[in-house]
PDB file of C-alpha atoms and ligand atoms in Angstrom:
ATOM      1  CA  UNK A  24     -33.923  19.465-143.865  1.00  0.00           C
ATOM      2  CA  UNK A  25     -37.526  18.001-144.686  1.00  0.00           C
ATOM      3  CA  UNK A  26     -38.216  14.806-142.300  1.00  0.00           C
ATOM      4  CA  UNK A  27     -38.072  12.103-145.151  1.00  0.00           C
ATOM      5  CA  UNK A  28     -34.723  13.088-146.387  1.00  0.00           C
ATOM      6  CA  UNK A  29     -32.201  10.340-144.938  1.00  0.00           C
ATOM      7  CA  UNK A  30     -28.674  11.186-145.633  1.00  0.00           C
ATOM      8  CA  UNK A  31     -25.835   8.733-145.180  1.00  0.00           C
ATOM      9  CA  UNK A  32     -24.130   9.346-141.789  1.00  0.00           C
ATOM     10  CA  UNK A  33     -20.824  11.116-142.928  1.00  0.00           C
ATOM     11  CA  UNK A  34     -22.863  13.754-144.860  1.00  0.00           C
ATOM     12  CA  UNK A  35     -24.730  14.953-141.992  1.00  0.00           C
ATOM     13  CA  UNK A  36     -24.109  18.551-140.602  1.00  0.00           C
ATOM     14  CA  UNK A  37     -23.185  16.664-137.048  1.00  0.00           C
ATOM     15  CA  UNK A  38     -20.640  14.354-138.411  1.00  0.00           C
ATOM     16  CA  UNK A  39     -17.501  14.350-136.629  1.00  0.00           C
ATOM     17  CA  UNK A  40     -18.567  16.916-134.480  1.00  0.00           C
ATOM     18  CA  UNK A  41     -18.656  16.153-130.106  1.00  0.00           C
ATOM     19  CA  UNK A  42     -21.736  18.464-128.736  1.00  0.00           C
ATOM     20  CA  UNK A  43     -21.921  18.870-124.930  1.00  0.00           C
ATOM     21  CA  UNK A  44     -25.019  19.231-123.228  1.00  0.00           C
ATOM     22  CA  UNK A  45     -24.927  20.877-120.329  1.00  0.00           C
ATOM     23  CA  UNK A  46     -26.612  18.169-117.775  1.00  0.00           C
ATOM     24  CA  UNK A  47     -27.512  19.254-114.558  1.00  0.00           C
ATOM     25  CA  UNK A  48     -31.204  19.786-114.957  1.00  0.00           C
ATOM     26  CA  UNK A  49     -34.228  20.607-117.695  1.00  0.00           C
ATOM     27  CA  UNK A  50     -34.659  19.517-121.524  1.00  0.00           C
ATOM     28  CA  UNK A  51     -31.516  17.408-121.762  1.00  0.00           C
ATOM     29  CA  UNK A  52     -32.501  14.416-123.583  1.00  0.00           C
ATOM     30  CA  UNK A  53     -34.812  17.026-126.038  1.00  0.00           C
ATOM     31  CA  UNK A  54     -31.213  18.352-127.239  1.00  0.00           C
ATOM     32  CA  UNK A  55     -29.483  15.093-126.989  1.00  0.00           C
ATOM     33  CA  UNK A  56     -31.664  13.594-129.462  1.00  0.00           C
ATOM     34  CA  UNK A  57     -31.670  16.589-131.880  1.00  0.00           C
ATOM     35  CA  UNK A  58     -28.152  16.497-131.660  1.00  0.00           C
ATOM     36  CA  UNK A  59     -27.349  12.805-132.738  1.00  0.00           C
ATOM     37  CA  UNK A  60     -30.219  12.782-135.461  1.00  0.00           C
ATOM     38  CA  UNK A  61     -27.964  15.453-137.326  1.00  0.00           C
ATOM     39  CA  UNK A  62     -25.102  13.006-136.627  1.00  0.00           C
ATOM     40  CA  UNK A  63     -22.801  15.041-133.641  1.00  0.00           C
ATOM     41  CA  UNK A  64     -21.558  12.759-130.728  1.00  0.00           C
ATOM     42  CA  UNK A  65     -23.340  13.881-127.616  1.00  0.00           C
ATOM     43  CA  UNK A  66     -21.392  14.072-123.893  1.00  0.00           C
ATOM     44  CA  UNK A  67     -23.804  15.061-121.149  1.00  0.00           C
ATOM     45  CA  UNK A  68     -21.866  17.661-119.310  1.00  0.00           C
ATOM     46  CA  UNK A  69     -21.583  17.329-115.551  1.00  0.00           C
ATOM     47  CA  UNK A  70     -18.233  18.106-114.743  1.00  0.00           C
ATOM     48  CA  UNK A  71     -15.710  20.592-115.946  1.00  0.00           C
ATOM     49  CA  UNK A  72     -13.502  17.771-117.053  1.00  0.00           C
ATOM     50  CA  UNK A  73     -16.571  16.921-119.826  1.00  0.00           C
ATOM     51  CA  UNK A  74     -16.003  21.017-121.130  1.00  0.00           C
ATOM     52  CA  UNK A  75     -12.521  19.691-122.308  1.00  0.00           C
ATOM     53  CA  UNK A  76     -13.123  18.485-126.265  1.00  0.00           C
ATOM     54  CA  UNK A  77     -16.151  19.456-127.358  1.00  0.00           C
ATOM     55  CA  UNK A  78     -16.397  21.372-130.562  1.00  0.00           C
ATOM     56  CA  UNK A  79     -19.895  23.135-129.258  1.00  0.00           C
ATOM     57  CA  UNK A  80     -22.260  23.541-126.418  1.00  0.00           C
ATOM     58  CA  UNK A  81     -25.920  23.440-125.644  1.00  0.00           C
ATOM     59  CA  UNK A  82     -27.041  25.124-122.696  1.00  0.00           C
ATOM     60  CA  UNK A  83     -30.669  23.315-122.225  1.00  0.00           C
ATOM     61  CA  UNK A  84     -34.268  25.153-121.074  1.00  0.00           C
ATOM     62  CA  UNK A  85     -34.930  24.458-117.453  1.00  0.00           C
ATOM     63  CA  UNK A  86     -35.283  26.446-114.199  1.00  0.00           C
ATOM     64  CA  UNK A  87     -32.239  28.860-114.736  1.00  0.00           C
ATOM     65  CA  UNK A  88     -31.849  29.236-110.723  1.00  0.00           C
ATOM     66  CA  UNK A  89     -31.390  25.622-110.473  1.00  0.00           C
ATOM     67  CA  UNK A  90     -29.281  25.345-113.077  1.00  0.00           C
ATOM     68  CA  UNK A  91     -27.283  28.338-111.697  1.00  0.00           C
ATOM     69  CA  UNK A  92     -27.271  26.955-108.347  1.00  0.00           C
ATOM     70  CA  UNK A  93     -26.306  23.766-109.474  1.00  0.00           C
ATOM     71  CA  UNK A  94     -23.017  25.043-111.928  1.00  0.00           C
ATOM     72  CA  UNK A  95     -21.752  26.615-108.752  1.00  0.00           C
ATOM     73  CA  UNK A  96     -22.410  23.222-106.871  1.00  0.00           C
ATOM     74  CA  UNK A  97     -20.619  21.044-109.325  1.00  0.00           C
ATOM     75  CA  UNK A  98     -18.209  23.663-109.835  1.00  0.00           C
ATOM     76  CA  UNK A  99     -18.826  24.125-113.557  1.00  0.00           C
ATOM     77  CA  UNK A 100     -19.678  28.057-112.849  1.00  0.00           C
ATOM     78  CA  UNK A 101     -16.085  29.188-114.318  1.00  0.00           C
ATOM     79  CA  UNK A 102     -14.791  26.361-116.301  1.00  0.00           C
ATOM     80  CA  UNK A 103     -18.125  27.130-118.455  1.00  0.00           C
ATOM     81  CA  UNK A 104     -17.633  31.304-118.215  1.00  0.00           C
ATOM     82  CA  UNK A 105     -13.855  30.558-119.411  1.00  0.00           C
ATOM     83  CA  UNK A 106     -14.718  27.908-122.265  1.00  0.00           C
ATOM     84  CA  UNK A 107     -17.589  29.999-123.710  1.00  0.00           C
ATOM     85  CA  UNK A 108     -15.787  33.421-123.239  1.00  0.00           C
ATOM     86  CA  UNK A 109     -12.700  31.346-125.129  1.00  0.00           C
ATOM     87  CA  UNK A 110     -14.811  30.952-128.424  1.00  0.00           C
ATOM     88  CA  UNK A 111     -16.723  27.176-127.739  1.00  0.00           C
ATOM     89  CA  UNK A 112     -20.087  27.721-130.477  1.00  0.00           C
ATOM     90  CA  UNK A 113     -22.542  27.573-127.899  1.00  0.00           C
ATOM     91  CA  UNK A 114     -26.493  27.629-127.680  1.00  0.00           C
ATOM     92  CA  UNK A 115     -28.755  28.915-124.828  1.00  0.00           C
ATOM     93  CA  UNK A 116     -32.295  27.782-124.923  1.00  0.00           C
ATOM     94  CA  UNK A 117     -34.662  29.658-122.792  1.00  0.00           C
ATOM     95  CA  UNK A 118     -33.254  29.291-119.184  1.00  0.00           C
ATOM     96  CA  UNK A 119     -29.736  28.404-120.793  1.00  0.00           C
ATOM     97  CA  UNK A 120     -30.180  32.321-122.537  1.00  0.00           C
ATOM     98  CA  UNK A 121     -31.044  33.430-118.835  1.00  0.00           C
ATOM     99  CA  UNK A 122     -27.820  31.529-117.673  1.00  0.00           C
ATOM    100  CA  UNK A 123     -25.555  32.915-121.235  1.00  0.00           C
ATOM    101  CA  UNK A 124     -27.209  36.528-119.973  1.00  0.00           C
ATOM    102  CA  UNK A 125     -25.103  39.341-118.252  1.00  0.00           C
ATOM    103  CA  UNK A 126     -28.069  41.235-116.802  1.00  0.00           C
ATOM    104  CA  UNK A 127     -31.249  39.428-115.338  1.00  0.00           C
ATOM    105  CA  UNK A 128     -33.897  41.932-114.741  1.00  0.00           C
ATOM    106  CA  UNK A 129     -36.043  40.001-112.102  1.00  0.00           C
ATOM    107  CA  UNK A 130     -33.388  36.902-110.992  1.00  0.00           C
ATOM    108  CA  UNK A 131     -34.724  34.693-107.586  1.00  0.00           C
ATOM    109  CA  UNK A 132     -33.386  35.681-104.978  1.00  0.00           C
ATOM    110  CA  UNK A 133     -29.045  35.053-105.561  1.00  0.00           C
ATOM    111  CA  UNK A 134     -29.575  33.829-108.987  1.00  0.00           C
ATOM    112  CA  UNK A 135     -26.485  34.315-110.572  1.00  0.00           C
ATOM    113  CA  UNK A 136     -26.277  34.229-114.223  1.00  0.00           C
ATOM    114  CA  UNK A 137     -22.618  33.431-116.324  1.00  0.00           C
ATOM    115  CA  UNK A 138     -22.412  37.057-118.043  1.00  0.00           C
ATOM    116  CA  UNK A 139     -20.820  35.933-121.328  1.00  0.00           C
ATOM    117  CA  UNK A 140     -23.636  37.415-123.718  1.00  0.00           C
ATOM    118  CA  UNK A 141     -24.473  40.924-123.708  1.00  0.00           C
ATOM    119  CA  UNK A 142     -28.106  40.816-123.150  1.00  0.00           C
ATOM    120  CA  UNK A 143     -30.496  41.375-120.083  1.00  0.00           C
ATOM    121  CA  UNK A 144     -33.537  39.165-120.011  1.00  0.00           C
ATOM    122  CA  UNK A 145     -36.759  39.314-118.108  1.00  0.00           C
ATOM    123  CA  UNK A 146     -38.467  35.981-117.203  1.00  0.00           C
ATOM    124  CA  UNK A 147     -41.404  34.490-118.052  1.00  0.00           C
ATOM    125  CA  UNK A 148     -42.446  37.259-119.884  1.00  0.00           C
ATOM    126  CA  UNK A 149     -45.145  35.534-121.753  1.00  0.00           C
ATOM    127  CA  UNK A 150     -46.947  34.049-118.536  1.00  0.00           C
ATOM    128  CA  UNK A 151     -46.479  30.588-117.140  1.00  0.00           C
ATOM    129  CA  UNK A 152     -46.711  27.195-117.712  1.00  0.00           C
ATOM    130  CA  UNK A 153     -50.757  26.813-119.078  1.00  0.00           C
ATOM    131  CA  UNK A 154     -49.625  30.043-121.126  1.00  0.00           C
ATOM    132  CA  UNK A 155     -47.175  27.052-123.825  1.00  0.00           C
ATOM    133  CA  UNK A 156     -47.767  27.669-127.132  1.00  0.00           C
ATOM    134  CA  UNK A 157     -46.414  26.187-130.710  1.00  0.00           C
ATOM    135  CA  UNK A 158     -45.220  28.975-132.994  1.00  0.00           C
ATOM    136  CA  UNK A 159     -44.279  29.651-136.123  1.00  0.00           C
ATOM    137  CA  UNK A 160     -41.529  32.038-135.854  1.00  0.00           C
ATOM    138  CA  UNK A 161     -39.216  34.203-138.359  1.00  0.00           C
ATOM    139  CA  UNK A 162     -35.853  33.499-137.779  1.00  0.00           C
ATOM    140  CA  UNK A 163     -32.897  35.645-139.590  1.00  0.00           C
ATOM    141  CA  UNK A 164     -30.422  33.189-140.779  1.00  0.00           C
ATOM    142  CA  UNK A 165     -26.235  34.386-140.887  1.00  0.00           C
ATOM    143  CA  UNK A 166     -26.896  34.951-144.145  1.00  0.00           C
ATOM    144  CA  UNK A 167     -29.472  37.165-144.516  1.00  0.00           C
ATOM    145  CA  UNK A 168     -32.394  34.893-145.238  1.00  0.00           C
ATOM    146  CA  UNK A 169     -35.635  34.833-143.375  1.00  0.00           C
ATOM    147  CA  UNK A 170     -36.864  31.058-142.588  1.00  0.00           C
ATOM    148  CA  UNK A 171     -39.495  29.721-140.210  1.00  0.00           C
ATOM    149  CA  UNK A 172     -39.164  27.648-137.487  1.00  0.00           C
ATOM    150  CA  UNK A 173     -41.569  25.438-135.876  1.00  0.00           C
ATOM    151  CA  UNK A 174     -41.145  25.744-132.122  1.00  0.00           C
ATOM    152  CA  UNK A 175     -42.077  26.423-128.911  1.00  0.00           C
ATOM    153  CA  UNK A 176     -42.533  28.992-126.028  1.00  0.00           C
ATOM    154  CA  UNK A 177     -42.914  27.762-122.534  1.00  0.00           C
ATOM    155  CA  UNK A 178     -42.689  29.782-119.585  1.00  0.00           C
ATOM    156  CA  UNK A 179     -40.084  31.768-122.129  1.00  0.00           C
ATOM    157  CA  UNK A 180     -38.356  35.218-121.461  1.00  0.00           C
ATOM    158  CA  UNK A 181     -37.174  37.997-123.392  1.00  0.00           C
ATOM    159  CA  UNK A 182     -34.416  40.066-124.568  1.00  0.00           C
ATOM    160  CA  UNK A 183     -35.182  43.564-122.829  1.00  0.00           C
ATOM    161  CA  UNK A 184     -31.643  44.848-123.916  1.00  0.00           C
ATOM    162  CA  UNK A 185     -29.210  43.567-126.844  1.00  0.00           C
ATOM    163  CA  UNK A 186     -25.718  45.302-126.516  1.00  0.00           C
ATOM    164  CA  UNK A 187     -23.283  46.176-128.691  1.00  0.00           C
ATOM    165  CA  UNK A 188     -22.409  43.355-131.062  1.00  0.00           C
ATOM    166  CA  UNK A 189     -25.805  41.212-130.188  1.00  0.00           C
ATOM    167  CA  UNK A 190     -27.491  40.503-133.267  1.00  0.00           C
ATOM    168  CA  UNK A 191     -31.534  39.992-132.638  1.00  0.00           C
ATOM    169  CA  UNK A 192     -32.777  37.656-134.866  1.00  0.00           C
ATOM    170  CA  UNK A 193     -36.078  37.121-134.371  1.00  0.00           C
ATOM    171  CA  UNK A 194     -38.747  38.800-132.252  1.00  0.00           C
ATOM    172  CA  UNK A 195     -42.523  37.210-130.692  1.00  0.00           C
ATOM    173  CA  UNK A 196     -44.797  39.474-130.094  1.00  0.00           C
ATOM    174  CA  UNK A 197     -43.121  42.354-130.276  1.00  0.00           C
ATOM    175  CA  UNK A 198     -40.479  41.436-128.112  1.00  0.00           C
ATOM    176  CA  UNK A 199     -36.929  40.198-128.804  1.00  0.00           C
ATOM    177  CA  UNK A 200     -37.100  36.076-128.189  1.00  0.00           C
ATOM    178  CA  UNK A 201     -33.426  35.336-130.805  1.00  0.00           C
ATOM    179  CA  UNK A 202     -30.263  36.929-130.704  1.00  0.00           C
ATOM    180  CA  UNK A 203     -26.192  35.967-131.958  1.00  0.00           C
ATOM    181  CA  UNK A 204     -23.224  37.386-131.041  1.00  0.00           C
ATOM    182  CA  UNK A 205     -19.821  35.627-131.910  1.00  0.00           C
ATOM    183  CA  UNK A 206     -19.420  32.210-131.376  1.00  0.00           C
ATOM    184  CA  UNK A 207     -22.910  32.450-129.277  1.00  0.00           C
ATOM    185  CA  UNK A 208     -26.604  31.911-129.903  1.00  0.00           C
ATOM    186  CA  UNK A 209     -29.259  32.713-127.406  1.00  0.00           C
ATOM    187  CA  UNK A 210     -33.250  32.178-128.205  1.00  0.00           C
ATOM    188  CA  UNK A 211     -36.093  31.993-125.739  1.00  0.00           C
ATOM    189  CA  UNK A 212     -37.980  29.226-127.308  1.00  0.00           C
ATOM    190  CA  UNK A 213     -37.388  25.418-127.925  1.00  0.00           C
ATOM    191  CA  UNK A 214     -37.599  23.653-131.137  1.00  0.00           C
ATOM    192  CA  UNK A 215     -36.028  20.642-129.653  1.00  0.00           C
ATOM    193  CA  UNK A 216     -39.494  19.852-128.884  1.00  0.00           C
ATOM    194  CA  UNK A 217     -41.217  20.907-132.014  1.00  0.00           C
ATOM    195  CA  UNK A 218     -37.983  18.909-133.998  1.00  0.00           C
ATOM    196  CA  UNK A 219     -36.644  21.902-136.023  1.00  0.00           C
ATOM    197  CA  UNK A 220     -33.595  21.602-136.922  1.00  0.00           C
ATOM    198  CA  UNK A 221     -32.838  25.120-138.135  1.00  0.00           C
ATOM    199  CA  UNK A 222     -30.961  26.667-134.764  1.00  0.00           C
ATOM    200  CA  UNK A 223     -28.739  23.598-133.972  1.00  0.00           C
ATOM    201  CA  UNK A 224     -27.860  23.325-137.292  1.00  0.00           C
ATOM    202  CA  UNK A 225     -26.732  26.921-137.249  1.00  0.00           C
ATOM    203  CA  UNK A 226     -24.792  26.134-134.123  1.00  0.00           C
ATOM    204  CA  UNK A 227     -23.244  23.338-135.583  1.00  0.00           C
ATOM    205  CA  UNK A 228     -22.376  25.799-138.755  1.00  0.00           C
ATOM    206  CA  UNK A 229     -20.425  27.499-136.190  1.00  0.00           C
ATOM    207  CA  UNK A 230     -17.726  25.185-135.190  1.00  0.00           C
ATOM    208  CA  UNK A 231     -14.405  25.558-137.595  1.00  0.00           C
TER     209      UNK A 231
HETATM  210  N1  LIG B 308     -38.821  30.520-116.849  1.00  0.00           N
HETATM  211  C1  LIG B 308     -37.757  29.588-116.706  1.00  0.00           C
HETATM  212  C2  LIG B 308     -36.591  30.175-115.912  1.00  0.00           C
HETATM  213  O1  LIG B 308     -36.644  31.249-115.425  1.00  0.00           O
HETATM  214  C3  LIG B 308     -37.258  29.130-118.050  1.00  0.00           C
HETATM  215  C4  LIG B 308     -38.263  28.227-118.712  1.00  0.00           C
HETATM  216  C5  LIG B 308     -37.686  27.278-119.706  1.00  0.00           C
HETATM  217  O2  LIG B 308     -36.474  27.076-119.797  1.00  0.00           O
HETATM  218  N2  LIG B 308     -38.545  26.627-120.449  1.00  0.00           N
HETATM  219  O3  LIG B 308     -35.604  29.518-115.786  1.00  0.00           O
END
């Protein structure tokens, strides 16, 4: 959707549609913002009580072994395994792909990670913080189509193995940065920052 296009309020994608945020730590408010401009109802997830409802899921960039350590704190580590495995549309952005992955290749010492997409990831795989850049990426839509999106990598990882039924969808360098599989969307990048709309749109394509 170009920037200047205003559409009334019942005709965006997000209308009628409750999007949790996962909210323990990281690029909450990025997401939160995204999500009401395209007209969803955001909840800020902190509790497993707040998984109840929601029609889909963002699981936000961050430090994944905070965020891991914190889902077991608040005890949100198997509601969210249960409610994602059960079908909720759901997006990982960078660390929330790390926390959606099954295999982490190089995890901090007890990371844990929620094993729901069939992926392993290695992180930071394009160096660290100074390393940020602003990309234009291919992206493979569900239909077929190849659009670019405006986003960005910072102190991203990568896909080192998509399993059976894991689409990859777009690739950075060489290396495997988007995949989909089910109800599930995992990319290494984050274009709530840049503000394209393309992914959560998709995600929000997702709920029936
Ligand atoms: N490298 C971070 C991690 O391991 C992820 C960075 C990000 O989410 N922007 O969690």
């Amino acid at each position: 959707m170009s920037e200047t296009e205003v559409l009334p309020p019942a005709a965006l994608p997000g209308a009628g549609k409750t999007v949790g945020v996962l909210a323990l730590q990281g690029g909450v408010a990025e997401h939160a913002r995204m999500l009401e401009s395209l007209g969803a109802h955001v909840v800020l997830v902190k509790s497993a009580e707040q998984l109840a409802n929601l029609d889909a899921l963002v699981l936000p960039g961050g430090e994944s072994s905070t965020i891991d350590r914190l889902t077991r704190i608040f005890g949100l580590r198997q509601p969210l395994i249960e409610t994602i495995s059960g079908g909720l549309p759901t997006l990982g952005t960078c660390a929330g792909l790390i926390m959606l992955s099954t295999v982490i290749d190089d995890p901090a010492p007890g990371q844990q990670s929620l094993g729901v997409l069939d992926v392993s990831v290695g992180r930071n795989a394009f160096g660290s913080q100074v390393d940020s850049a602003q990309v234009h990426l291919p992206w493979l839509t569900p239909s077929g189509e190849e659009v670019v999106i405006d986003t960005a990598f910072i102190r991203a990882p990568i896909v080192t193995r998509a399993g059976e039924g894991v689409q990859v969808v777009a690739h950075h360098e060489g290396k495997i940065v988007g995949v989909r599989a089910g109800n599930i969307i995992g990319i290494s990048f984050h274009p709530e920052v840049t503000g394209d709309t393309t992914v959560h749109e998709e995600l929000l394509s997702l709920i029936r």
